[in-house]
Structures are given as C-alpha cells and as structure tokens.
Short mmCIF file of C-alpha atoms and ligand atoms in Angstrom, two decimals:
data_model
loop_
_atom_site.label_atom_id
_atom_site.label_comp_id
_atom_site.label_asym_id
_atom_site.label_seq_id
_atom_site.Cartn_x
_atom_site.Cartn_y
_atom_site.Cartn_z
CA MET A 27 70.39 -153.83 16.01
CA PRO A 28 66.82 -153.91 17.40
CA ARG A 29 66.36 -151.59 20.36
CA GLN A 30 65.77 -153.43 23.59
CA ALA A 31 62.65 -152.60 25.55
CA GLU A 32 63.27 -150.92 28.88
CA PRO A 33 61.03 -149.89 31.73
CA SER A 34 59.92 -146.26 31.73
CA PHE A 35 61.99 -143.64 33.56
CA ARG A 36 59.68 -143.77 36.59
CA GLU A 37 59.74 -147.57 36.64
CA SER A 38 63.50 -147.51 36.31
CA THR A 39 63.77 -145.12 39.28
CA ASN A 40 61.41 -147.36 41.24
CA ILE A 41 63.50 -150.45 40.46
CA MET A 42 66.60 -148.75 41.87
CA PHE A 43 64.60 -147.51 44.87
CA ASN A 44 63.27 -151.04 45.48
CA ASN A 45 66.74 -152.60 45.29
CA ALA A 46 67.90 -150.23 47.99
CA VAL A 47 64.86 -150.26 50.23
CA ASP A 48 64.96 -154.07 50.38
CA LEU A 49 68.13 -153.66 52.42
CA LEU A 50 66.38 -151.53 55.01
CA ASP A 51 64.18 -152.77 57.78
CA LEU A 52 61.26 -150.42 57.17
CA PRO A 53 57.56 -151.26 57.54
CA PRO A 54 56.17 -152.03 54.03
CA GLY A 55 53.45 -149.40 54.48
CA LEU A 56 56.03 -146.69 55.07
CA VAL A 57 58.08 -147.88 52.08
CA GLU A 58 55.03 -147.58 49.84
CA LYS A 59 54.27 -144.13 51.27
CA ILE A 60 57.77 -142.96 50.45
CA ARG A 61 57.88 -144.54 46.97
CA VAL A 62 54.66 -143.17 45.50
CA CYS A 63 54.21 -139.72 44.06
CA ASN A 64 51.73 -137.77 46.21
CA ALA A 65 50.08 -135.84 43.39
CA THR A 66 50.60 -134.76 39.82
CA TYR A 67 48.74 -131.81 38.42
CA THR A 68 48.23 -131.62 34.67
CA VAL A 69 47.22 -128.35 33.10
CA ARG A 70 46.27 -127.48 29.55
CA PHE A 71 46.08 -123.80 28.76
CA GLY A 72 45.70 -121.76 25.63
CA VAL A 73 47.76 -118.74 24.63
CA ARG A 74 46.93 -116.57 21.64
CA LEU A 75 50.10 -116.39 19.57
CA ARG A 76 50.76 -115.56 15.92
CA GLY A 77 47.05 -115.07 15.33
CA ASP A 78 46.04 -118.49 16.64
CA ILE A 79 45.26 -120.10 19.98
CA HIS A 80 47.98 -122.58 20.92
CA THR A 81 47.26 -125.13 23.62
CA PHE A 82 50.13 -126.19 25.87
CA THR A 83 50.30 -129.09 28.32
CA GLY A 84 52.21 -128.72 31.57
CA TYR A 85 52.74 -130.69 34.76
CA ARG A 86 53.77 -130.12 38.34
CA SER A 87 54.30 -133.26 40.32
CA VAL A 88 54.77 -133.43 44.09
CA HIS A 89 56.49 -136.57 45.19
CA SER A 90 56.93 -136.15 48.93
CA GLU A 91 55.82 -133.49 51.39
CA HIS A 92 57.69 -134.82 54.41
CA MET A 93 59.29 -131.36 54.33
CA GLU A 94 57.81 -128.22 52.86
CA PRO A 95 58.18 -126.36 50.66
CA VAL A 96 58.73 -128.99 48.01
CA LYS A 97 61.43 -128.18 45.50
CA GLY A 98 62.42 -128.99 41.96
CA GLY A 99 62.92 -127.50 38.53
CA ILE A 100 60.61 -126.78 35.64
CA ARG A 101 61.66 -128.34 32.35
CA TYR A 102 60.79 -127.12 28.86
CA ALA A 103 61.03 -129.93 26.29
CA MET A 104 58.80 -131.71 23.82
CA SER A 105 59.55 -135.00 25.58
CA VAL A 106 58.02 -133.87 28.91
CA ASN A 107 55.33 -136.26 30.17
CA GLN A 108 53.75 -137.36 33.43
CA ASP A 109 55.99 -140.40 33.86
CA GLU A 110 59.07 -138.23 33.47
CA VAL A 111 58.06 -135.48 35.90
CA GLU A 112 57.09 -138.09 38.48
CA ALA A 113 60.47 -139.83 38.20
CA LEU A 114 62.22 -136.47 38.42
CA ALA A 115 60.11 -135.40 41.41
CA ALA A 116 61.05 -138.62 43.23
CA LEU A 117 64.73 -137.98 42.51
CA MET A 118 64.31 -134.49 43.99
CA THR A 119 63.03 -135.99 47.25
CA TYR A 120 66.07 -138.25 47.58
CA LYS A 121 68.47 -135.55 46.39
CA CYS A 122 67.26 -132.97 48.90
CA ALA A 123 67.38 -135.51 51.72
CA LEU A 124 70.91 -136.59 50.79
CA VAL A 125 72.36 -133.06 50.79
CA GLU A 126 70.18 -131.89 53.67
CA ALA A 127 68.31 -129.24 51.76
CA PRO A 128 65.16 -128.96 53.87
CA PHE A 129 62.65 -129.64 51.11
CA GLY A 130 60.33 -132.31 49.81
CA GLY A 131 60.59 -133.32 46.15
CA SER A 132 58.72 -131.87 43.20
CA LYS A 133 59.20 -131.31 39.47
CA GLY A 134 57.42 -129.56 36.66
CA GLY A 135 57.49 -129.56 32.93
CA LEU A 136 55.95 -127.96 29.90
CA CYS A 137 55.68 -129.73 26.54
CA ILE A 138 57.28 -127.11 24.36
CA ASP A 139 60.28 -126.69 22.12
CA PRO A 140 61.61 -123.36 23.40
CA ARG A 141 63.65 -122.91 20.20
CA GLU A 142 60.42 -122.56 18.22
CA TRP A 143 59.27 -119.43 20.01
CA GLU A 144 60.44 -115.83 20.21
CA GLU A 145 61.39 -114.39 23.59
CA ASP A 146 58.20 -112.35 24.01
CA GLU A 147 56.11 -115.41 23.12
CA LEU A 148 57.99 -117.54 25.64
CA GLU A 149 57.37 -114.87 28.26
CA ARG A 150 53.61 -114.98 27.66
CA ILE A 151 53.57 -118.78 27.73
CA THR A 152 55.68 -118.90 30.91
CA ARG A 153 53.59 -116.28 32.71
CA ARG A 154 50.43 -118.16 31.81
CA PHE A 155 51.87 -121.47 33.02
CA ALA A 156 53.07 -119.77 36.22
CA TYR A 157 49.61 -118.31 36.74
CA GLU A 158 48.03 -121.77 36.45
CA LEU A 159 50.48 -123.23 38.97
CA ALA A 160 50.48 -120.28 41.39
CA LYS A 161 46.70 -120.19 41.72
CA ARG A 162 46.88 -123.75 43.03
CA ASP A 163 49.83 -123.01 45.36
CA LEU A 164 52.10 -125.08 43.13
CA ILE A 165 54.32 -122.02 43.11
CA HIS A 166 54.57 -120.59 46.61
CA PRO A 167 57.46 -119.60 48.93
CA SER A 168 56.32 -121.97 51.67
CA GLN A 169 54.63 -124.66 49.57
CA ASN A 170 56.36 -125.27 46.28
CA VAL A 171 59.47 -123.54 44.93
CA PRO A 172 60.43 -124.23 41.29
CA ALA A 173 63.85 -123.65 39.73
CA PRO A 174 65.50 -123.97 36.32
CA ASP A 175 65.92 -127.31 34.59
CA MET A 176 66.44 -128.42 30.99
CA GLY A 177 65.28 -125.69 28.60
CA THR A 178 64.77 -123.03 31.28
CA GLY A 179 67.08 -120.60 33.02
CA GLU A 180 67.15 -117.36 34.98
CA ARG A 181 65.08 -115.53 32.37
CA GLU A 182 62.10 -117.87 32.86
CA MET A 183 62.56 -117.80 36.65
CA ALA A 184 62.42 -113.98 36.63
CA TRP A 185 59.10 -114.11 34.71
CA ILE A 186 57.73 -116.67 37.17
CA ALA A 187 58.81 -114.59 40.19
CA ASP A 188 57.23 -111.49 38.72
CA GLN A 189 54.02 -113.32 37.85
CA TYR A 190 53.75 -114.65 41.40
CA ALA A 191 54.46 -111.19 42.87
CA ARG A 192 51.68 -109.65 40.73
CA MET A 193 49.26 -112.26 42.03
CA ASN A 194 50.39 -111.87 45.66
CA THR A 195 51.02 -108.17 46.07
CA THR A 196 51.14 -108.28 49.87
CA ASP A 197 53.49 -111.25 50.21
CA ILE A 198 56.76 -109.80 51.48
CA ASN A 199 58.50 -113.13 50.76
CA SER A 200 57.29 -113.41 47.21
CA ARG A 201 60.83 -113.56 45.80
CA ALA A 202 61.33 -116.88 47.58
CA CYS A 203 58.63 -118.46 45.39
CA VAL A 204 61.22 -119.58 42.83
CA THR A 205 65.01 -119.96 42.74
CA GLY A 206 67.57 -119.61 39.97
CA LYS A 207 66.56 -115.99 39.39
CA PRO A 208 68.95 -113.39 37.96
CA ILE A 209 70.91 -111.45 40.60
CA SER A 210 68.97 -108.29 39.78
CA GLY A 211 65.73 -110.14 40.47
CA GLY A 212 66.66 -111.60 43.85
CA GLY A 213 68.96 -114.40 42.72
CA ILE A 214 72.21 -115.45 44.33
CA GLN A 215 75.79 -115.40 43.07
CA GLY A 216 76.95 -118.79 41.88
CA ARG A 217 73.52 -120.35 41.16
CA THR A 218 74.02 -120.62 37.41
CA GLU A 219 77.32 -122.45 37.76
CA ALA A 220 76.13 -124.42 40.82
CA THR A 221 75.28 -127.81 39.33
CA GLY A 222 78.49 -127.93 37.26
CA ARG A 223 80.49 -126.68 40.24
CA GLY A 224 78.88 -129.41 42.34
CA VAL A 225 80.00 -132.03 39.80
CA GLN A 226 83.54 -130.69 40.12
CA TYR A 227 83.43 -130.80 43.94
CA ALA A 228 81.96 -134.31 43.79
CA LEU A 229 84.83 -135.56 41.61
CA GLN A 230 87.41 -133.78 43.75
CA GLU A 231 85.99 -135.50 46.82
CA PHE A 232 85.91 -138.89 45.08
CA PHE A 233 89.60 -138.52 44.21
CA ARG A 234 90.43 -137.71 47.85
CA HIS A 235 89.68 -141.37 48.64
CA PRO A 236 92.29 -143.65 47.02
CA GLU A 237 90.23 -146.71 47.99
CA ASP A 238 87.28 -145.42 45.94
CA VAL A 239 89.48 -144.40 43.02
CA LYS A 240 90.94 -147.92 43.05
CA ALA A 241 87.45 -149.45 43.05
CA ALA A 242 86.97 -147.76 39.67
CA GLY A 243 90.28 -149.20 38.46
CA LEU A 244 91.83 -145.73 38.36
CA SER A 245 94.71 -144.20 40.28
CA GLY A 246 96.16 -140.81 41.13
CA THR A 247 94.33 -137.51 41.06
CA LEU A 248 92.02 -135.73 38.64
CA ASP A 249 95.05 -134.21 36.95
CA GLY A 250 95.43 -135.61 33.45
CA LYS A 251 92.23 -137.68 33.53
CA ARG A 252 90.53 -138.01 30.15
CA VAL A 253 86.89 -136.98 30.24
CA ILE A 254 83.91 -137.32 27.90
CA VAL A 255 81.03 -134.90 28.41
CA GLN A 256 77.61 -135.49 26.94
CA GLY A 257 75.66 -132.26 26.60
CA LEU A 258 77.23 -128.82 26.79
CA GLY A 259 74.20 -127.11 28.29
CA ASN A 260 74.45 -125.23 31.57
CA VAL A 261 75.51 -128.24 33.66
CA GLY A 262 77.84 -129.94 31.16
CA TYR A 263 79.48 -126.68 30.16
CA HIS A 264 80.31 -125.59 33.70
CA ALA A 265 81.46 -129.05 34.78
CA ALA A 266 83.69 -129.42 31.70
CA LYS A 267 85.05 -125.88 32.05
CA PHE A 268 85.95 -126.23 35.73
CA LEU A 269 87.42 -129.72 35.37
CA SER A 270 89.60 -128.71 32.43
CA GLU A 271 90.56 -125.22 33.62
CA THR A 272 91.30 -125.95 37.28
CA ASP A 273 91.70 -129.68 37.86
CA GLY A 274 93.93 -130.56 34.92
CA CYS A 275 91.40 -132.87 33.24
CA LYS A 276 91.45 -133.26 29.46
CA VAL A 277 88.01 -133.18 27.91
CA VAL A 278 88.67 -135.47 24.95
CA GLY A 279 85.09 -135.79 23.72
CA VAL A 280 81.97 -133.61 23.77
CA LEU A 281 78.61 -134.84 22.49
CA GLU A 282 75.89 -132.43 21.49
CA TYR A 283 72.46 -133.28 20.07
CA ASN A 284 73.61 -132.11 16.64
CA GLY A 285 77.24 -133.19 16.49
CA CYS A 286 80.30 -134.29 18.45
CA VAL A 287 83.85 -133.00 18.94
CA VAL A 288 86.89 -135.17 19.67
CA ASN A 289 90.37 -133.95 20.54
CA GLU A 290 92.89 -136.18 22.29
CA ASP A 291 94.85 -133.10 23.44
CA GLY A 292 91.82 -131.72 25.25
CA ILE A 293 89.04 -129.51 23.92
CA ASP A 294 89.04 -125.81 24.77
CA ILE A 295 85.59 -125.77 26.39
CA GLU A 296 85.15 -122.01 26.47
CA ALA A 297 86.02 -121.79 22.75
CA LEU A 298 83.61 -124.61 21.91
CA LYS A 299 80.83 -123.03 23.97
CA GLN A 300 81.33 -119.69 22.21
CA HIS A 301 81.24 -121.52 18.87
CA LEU A 302 77.98 -123.26 19.83
CA ILE A 303 76.42 -119.96 20.89
CA ALA A 304 77.45 -118.33 17.61
CA HIS A 305 76.73 -121.19 15.19
CA GLY A 306 74.30 -123.50 16.95
CA SER A 307 76.26 -126.69 16.27
CA PRO A 308 79.84 -128.04 16.46
CA ASP A 309 80.12 -127.85 12.65
CA GLY A 310 83.08 -125.72 11.67
CA PHE A 311 84.70 -125.77 15.13
CA ALA A 312 88.45 -125.81 14.56
CA GLY A 313 89.48 -127.13 17.98
CA GLY A 314 88.89 -130.83 17.28
CA THR A 315 87.54 -133.40 14.85
CA ILE A 316 83.82 -133.08 14.19
CA HIS A 317 81.64 -136.19 14.11
CA PRO A 318 77.95 -136.69 13.45
CA ALA A 319 75.58 -136.74 16.44
CA ASP A 320 75.14 -140.51 16.23
CA ALA A 321 78.88 -141.31 16.22
CA PRO A 322 79.69 -143.67 19.13
CA ILE A 323 81.65 -141.04 21.09
CA LEU A 324 79.93 -142.07 24.36
CA GLU A 325 81.63 -145.43 23.92
CA MET A 326 85.09 -143.94 23.40
CA ASP A 327 87.89 -144.98 25.65
CA ALA A 328 88.44 -142.44 28.50
CA ASP A 329 88.63 -142.28 32.31
CA ILE A 330 85.48 -140.40 33.24
CA LEU A 331 82.12 -140.09 31.49
CA VAL A 332 79.90 -137.14 32.40
CA PRO A 333 76.38 -137.59 30.99
CA ALA A 334 74.96 -134.09 31.46
CA ALA A 335 72.00 -134.03 29.09
CA MET A 336 69.01 -136.22 29.72
CA GLU A 337 67.67 -139.43 31.13
CA GLY A 338 68.15 -142.84 29.60
CA VAL A 339 71.15 -142.08 27.39
CA ILE A 340 73.06 -145.04 28.80
CA ASN A 341 70.72 -147.96 28.38
CA LEU A 342 70.44 -151.64 27.49
CA ASN A 343 71.49 -150.86 23.93
CA ASN A 344 74.87 -149.33 24.69
CA ALA A 345 75.79 -150.14 28.31
CA ASP A 346 78.01 -153.10 27.44
CA ARG A 347 80.02 -150.93 25.03
CA ILE A 348 80.69 -148.12 27.53
CA LYS A 349 84.39 -148.23 28.38
CA THR A 350 84.89 -145.51 30.99
CA PRO A 351 85.47 -147.01 34.43
CA LEU A 352 83.92 -144.00 36.18
CA ILE A 353 80.61 -142.33 35.35
CA ILE A 354 79.35 -139.23 37.12
CA GLU A 355 75.65 -138.59 36.50
CA ALA A 356 75.45 -134.83 36.03
CA ALA A 357 71.98 -135.24 34.46
CA ASN A 358 69.01 -136.83 36.21
CA GLY A 359 68.57 -140.51 35.39
CA PRO A 360 71.06 -140.81 32.51
CA VAL A 361 71.69 -144.49 33.30
CA THR A 362 68.65 -146.81 33.15
CA SER A 363 68.21 -149.49 35.80
CA GLY A 364 69.14 -152.19 33.26
CA ALA A 365 72.28 -150.35 32.20
CA ASP A 366 73.17 -149.74 35.83
CA GLU A 367 73.21 -153.49 36.44
CA ILE A 368 75.36 -154.19 33.35
CA LEU A 369 77.83 -151.46 34.27
CA ARG A 370 78.08 -152.54 37.90
CA LYS A 371 78.86 -156.09 36.80
CA LYS A 372 81.64 -154.72 34.60
CA GLY A 373 83.12 -152.98 37.66
CA CYS A 374 82.24 -149.47 36.55
CA VAL A 375 81.76 -147.02 39.42
CA ILE A 376 78.78 -144.69 39.05
CA ILE A 377 78.53 -141.52 41.11
CA PRO A 378 74.74 -141.26 41.18
CA ASP A 379 72.61 -138.35 40.00
CA MET A 380 70.88 -137.66 43.29
CA TYR A 381 74.29 -136.79 44.68
CA ALA A 382 76.28 -135.70 41.62
CA ASN A 383 73.89 -133.01 40.41
CA ALA A 384 72.69 -131.84 43.82
CA GLY A 385 74.76 -128.66 43.58
CA GLY A 386 71.88 -126.90 41.85
CA VAL A 387 69.32 -127.45 44.55
CA THR A 388 71.91 -126.81 47.26
CA VAL A 389 72.54 -123.30 45.97
CA SER A 390 68.80 -122.91 45.37
CA TYR A 391 68.45 -123.54 49.10
CA PHE A 392 70.92 -120.71 49.81
CA GLU A 393 68.99 -118.43 47.44
CA TRP A 394 65.68 -119.25 49.15
CA VAL A 395 67.22 -118.48 52.57
CA LYS A 396 68.66 -115.24 51.18
CA ASN A 397 65.22 -114.23 49.86
CA LEU A 398 63.54 -115.01 53.17
CA SER A 399 66.14 -113.12 55.17
CA HIS A 400 66.09 -110.20 52.71
CA ILE A 401 69.83 -109.69 52.95
CA ARG A 402 72.80 -110.80 50.90
CA PHE A 403 75.16 -113.29 52.52
CA GLY A 404 78.24 -111.66 54.02
CA ARG A 405 76.82 -108.13 54.05
CA MET A 406 77.03 -107.70 57.83
CA GLN A 407 80.29 -109.54 58.51
CA ARG A 408 82.63 -108.91 55.62
CA ARG A 409 84.27 -105.61 56.60
CA GLN A 410 84.32 -106.50 60.27
CA GLU A 411 86.14 -109.73 59.44
CA GLU A 412 88.63 -107.81 57.30
CA GLU A 413 89.16 -105.33 60.12
CA ARG A 414 89.97 -108.07 62.64
CA HIS A 415 92.39 -109.65 60.20
CA ARG A 416 94.03 -106.27 59.65
CA LEU A 417 94.48 -105.84 63.42
CA LEU A 418 96.15 -109.23 63.70
CA ILE A 419 98.51 -108.60 60.80
CA ASP A 420 99.52 -105.15 62.06
CA GLU A 421 100.22 -106.56 65.51
CA LEU A 422 102.18 -109.51 64.11
CA GLU A 423 104.37 -107.18 62.07
CA VAL A 424 105.03 -104.99 65.12
CA VAL A 425 105.80 -107.92 67.44
CA THR A 426 108.05 -109.79 64.98
CA GLY A 427 109.52 -106.72 63.33
CA GLN A 428 109.02 -108.49 59.99
CA LYS A 429 106.84 -107.59 57.04
CA LEU A 430 104.46 -110.29 55.83
CA SER A 431 104.34 -110.81 52.08
CA ASP A 432 101.88 -108.73 50.08
CA THR A 433 100.36 -111.82 48.47
CA PHE A 434 99.69 -113.39 51.86
CA LYS A 435 98.26 -110.14 53.21
CA GLN A 436 95.98 -109.69 50.23
CA ARG A 437 94.60 -113.20 50.52
CA TYR A 438 94.25 -113.11 54.30
CA LEU A 439 92.69 -109.67 54.45
CA HIS A 440 90.08 -110.41 51.86
CA GLY A 441 86.72 -111.00 53.60
CA ALA A 442 84.39 -113.47 51.89
CA GLY A 443 81.69 -112.07 49.61
CA GLU A 444 78.51 -113.84 48.58
CA LEU A 445 80.07 -115.93 45.81
CA GLU A 446 82.84 -117.22 48.08
CA LEU A 447 80.34 -118.06 50.80
CA VAL A 448 78.09 -119.86 48.34
CA ARG A 449 81.01 -121.89 46.99
CA SER A 450 82.15 -122.69 50.50
CA GLY A 451 78.67 -123.87 51.50
CA LEU A 452 78.36 -125.90 48.31
CA GLU A 453 81.75 -127.55 48.72
CA ASP A 454 81.01 -128.42 52.33
CA THR A 455 77.68 -129.94 51.28
CA MET A 456 79.17 -132.00 48.45
CA ARG A 457 82.02 -133.27 50.61
CA GLY A 458 79.77 -134.14 53.53
CA ALA A 459 77.19 -135.97 51.42
CA TYR A 460 79.88 -137.99 49.64
CA GLN A 461 81.30 -139.06 52.97
CA ASP A 462 77.85 -140.16 54.16
CA MET A 463 77.42 -142.26 51.01
CA ARG A 464 80.85 -143.86 51.02
CA LYS A 465 80.52 -144.80 54.68
CA VAL A 466 77.46 -146.91 53.83
CA TRP A 467 79.15 -148.23 50.66
CA HIS A 468 82.19 -149.45 52.58
CA GLU A 469 80.69 -150.38 55.92
CA ARG A 470 77.75 -152.51 54.78
CA ASP A 471 78.55 -155.87 53.20
CA ASP A 472 75.25 -155.87 51.31
CA VAL A 473 75.91 -152.51 49.61
CA HIS A 474 78.09 -152.75 46.53
CA ASP A 475 77.61 -149.41 44.83
CA LEU A 476 77.27 -145.70 45.51
CA ARG A 477 73.73 -145.44 44.15
CA THR A 478 72.37 -147.97 46.61
CA ALA A 479 74.34 -146.22 49.36
CA ALA A 480 72.87 -142.86 48.33
CA TYR A 481 69.35 -144.28 48.39
CA LEU A 482 69.93 -145.79 51.84
CA VAL A 483 71.16 -142.52 53.30
CA SER A 484 68.29 -140.51 51.86
CA ILE A 485 65.46 -143.02 52.38
CA ASN A 486 66.49 -143.29 56.03
CA LYS A 487 66.29 -139.52 56.37
CA VAL A 488 62.86 -139.35 54.73
CA ALA A 489 61.64 -142.26 56.87
CA ASP A 490 62.95 -140.57 60.03
CA SER A 491 61.10 -137.45 59.13
CA TYR A 492 57.80 -139.30 58.57
CA ARG A 493 58.32 -141.24 61.82
CA ALA A 494 58.96 -138.04 63.75
CA LYS A 495 55.97 -136.13 62.53
CA GLY A 496 53.56 -138.96 61.78
CA LEU A 497 51.85 -139.24 58.44
N1 LIG B 18 66.48 -128.67 38.27
C1 LIG B 18 67.55 -128.87 39.19
C2 LIG B 18 67.60 -130.30 39.66
O1 LIG B 18 67.17 -131.20 38.98
C3 LIG B 18 67.50 -127.86 40.33
C4 LIG B 18 66.34 -127.96 41.24
C5 LIG B 18 66.24 -126.81 42.25
O2 LIG B 18 67.15 -126.03 42.33
O3 LIG B 18 65.22 -126.76 42.92
O4 LIG B 18 68.15 -130.61 40.68
#
C-alpha cells in the first residue's frame, strides 16, 4: 500500500496546538508568541577518531523562555533534525507547564548512531558537544538544563556535568546544569525509572475514574488488562515491568526495532529485558512467540497500547487498523495529528504524551532542586520522624496495654528516604495533572479528548505567565 503523506512532526504538533488554542480566547499575537520556537542553535563540530576527523551535527532548540531555566533532553539518533528538536522542545514547554515543573521548554539532539561508537569515543564526542553548548549557555544551571532522552542516559549526563564543571570551576551549582546523572555524580534516586513509573501512575489514576474508563469502552481496574508495549528502552521497560509486576496487567505483545514477542499469558518483562541485553534482539527468547519487526503486532487486539519508542509510529497508514481502545503515549509524539483524528473518531481514548511521559522531567525537577540545595531529600527529617512515630507507638502500647503487630510497627516506624519521597512527589504530580486535564475534558462541551484538554491547561498556564511578566 502506498504510504500516505503526513505533515512533519513539528507541523503535526502545531496542528494539535492550533486545534486546542482555537478554543481559547487569547489574543492572536500571544498565541503566535507561544506557538513559535524562540531559537534553534545548530552546531557542526569535528572530533578526531580512528585516525580521521569526523564531523557531527547537533542541535539545541529553545521553544519558550516564559520560565527559566529551559528544560529538555538530548537525543542521540541518526534521525535527529531541526524539525524534530523543535517539535520536541515545544512539547517540553507544554509538558512542564502541565505538571508544574517551573521550566520553559527546550530539546537537543545529535545525529549519531551511538551503537557505532566505543564508550571512550562517545565520551569524547559528548564532551565536545557539551563544550559547544555550554559556551553559549545552552547548558547552564539557571539557563538551560538538559537531561537524557532516546539514545542517552546517566553515563552521557555525567560526562556533560563534568564538562560543564571543568569550564565553570567556580560555579558552586554546576551539578544542576544537567539532570538524569548517576547517583554518585549528583543524581537522584528514582530518576532512571521515573518516566516509566509516571506512565504507571498515569494509568492508575485513569482507572480511578470509572467514567473515563467507560469512555474508552473498558471497565474494571488495571488488573488483568492486556497491554502491548512498543519499545523496551528505558521508558517502555520500566512501564511494562511495573504494570505487569504490580498492577496485574498482562503484557501480551512487545515490539522492538529488530523483532517482536507475543505471549497471551503475559511476557516476563525482566526476562525479556535480560535477553535483549545479552543477545541484542528478541531472537531465541523462550518466553513467547517471536515475530519479525514488521509483523503487525501494534495492530493486535488488546486493551492498552503503550507506544514508548519514537514519534510518528501511529500514523495515517496504520491508525484505522489499531484496535486497542486506550493508548498511553509514553514516547513523545507517537501518534501523528492525522492518526489522532482517525483514532478519536473510532472512540479510542489517548492519554497524551505531554502528560503521560512527564514523569521524567518531574523527577528531573526534583534532582535540580536537590543539586541547588546541596542536600539529599529526607536527610534532615528521616530519623526525627521515626523518633516521633516511636514515641507514639510506645505510648499507645502503654495506654492500651496491647502490643501492636510487628508488621504494622515496621511500616509505621520507617521514615521516608529519598526514593520514597521522589515516588511520592511523582505520584502526587501525576494524579494532580490528570485531574486538571479531566476537569477540562468533562466540563467543557467543546473539548472531546484528553490531548485538547492537556493543551488547554498548559497553554493557559504559559499565557498567564507571559501576561504576568510581559513579553
Ligand atoms: N527527555 C525527557 C522528556 O522528553 C526528560 C526531559 C527532562 O528531564 O528534562 O521529557
């Protein structure tokens, strides 16, 4: 079948933005100001590797500076281009506004296939890219704070943080120049799992509202729901693991770029991940049937589809064959504007990217605060909290003459450490933001989907901020 032409990722994001903003009574000049990307910096730099000079092209795009620093990941992929980083930077603006992370939106990318390079080569390339960005304040604790994205992780963030620190030896806050760092390099507990954990909290919150579950043609709780996950990278892996290990979901299909796994009884996600780490592809995995990468597993019958890989995977060419009544966009922009329209008409409920994958930037916010305050969360309070709980329990046992159960005592006496506080803050954020979206979805007659609702909530916040401070 011939592939249908679609607008670019940035155009697709703009179409969805325009659909939403038409419902708001904002001055056209302000709308334009919010929509456009403020600046995109392109850099080409050479690194001497394997006896040759290799030239790399990278970008850092700043969409909106209504709040600073601006925030957003750095992606390593061959497909990186200006259009893509601009679309992703715009999504960061709306995402941060929606979950009240006090940042503007930004995004970066480097055209590179990280699999082609050895670790020491990647380090040199990353440090050089970081140098180019840092010298223009496109990496800076109070101006622009990158984070991991597709193809990057805590290793790259540690190199970036170190590169910035070497260039700014007197900056006491230098660690706050990037988030998603390893714990030993100023990171925070729970950042690696954060986006996947956020997807789990988002689905849990969705299923707390029977009216919303019914709108998707589903019923009951997450328990027993059949899930398809596209992409078992950091986000897809954690989301699939948590949903199957703690919420009773059955992951019946996993799609990777080089093969798919199907198992109606539920795939053991940890086993599959270990297999992928050891062998690089699903081939030979015994916990399900293996299919080629182009098998139509995305179109399989299931309850929930979790696209967790890249933009545009659900598009005009496959949208009408997608059968899942509920899609949660763990990736950025996995559903094109055209596909979004087709799916909405079919009655499919889409939990939009700017909300669904906001767990990453939410915990990045906590990490940035931790770096600026130079102290780990919970360090001052934990033992004092435990002590007060101990006092209460001892007194209760004396007054009642009864012993409380050991299990209760253990749970009650345990003061929260950093990971528990991070999860608590993340859950609160995901629950609150969902409630803001659904209020608009249900209260406004002209809003028929969660994406439009999400845009309305966040555009209003960005507009308020511009109004308050002037342009
Ligand atoms: N790259 C992630 C995203 O798209 C995280 C961004 C961040 O933590 O700043 O949301």
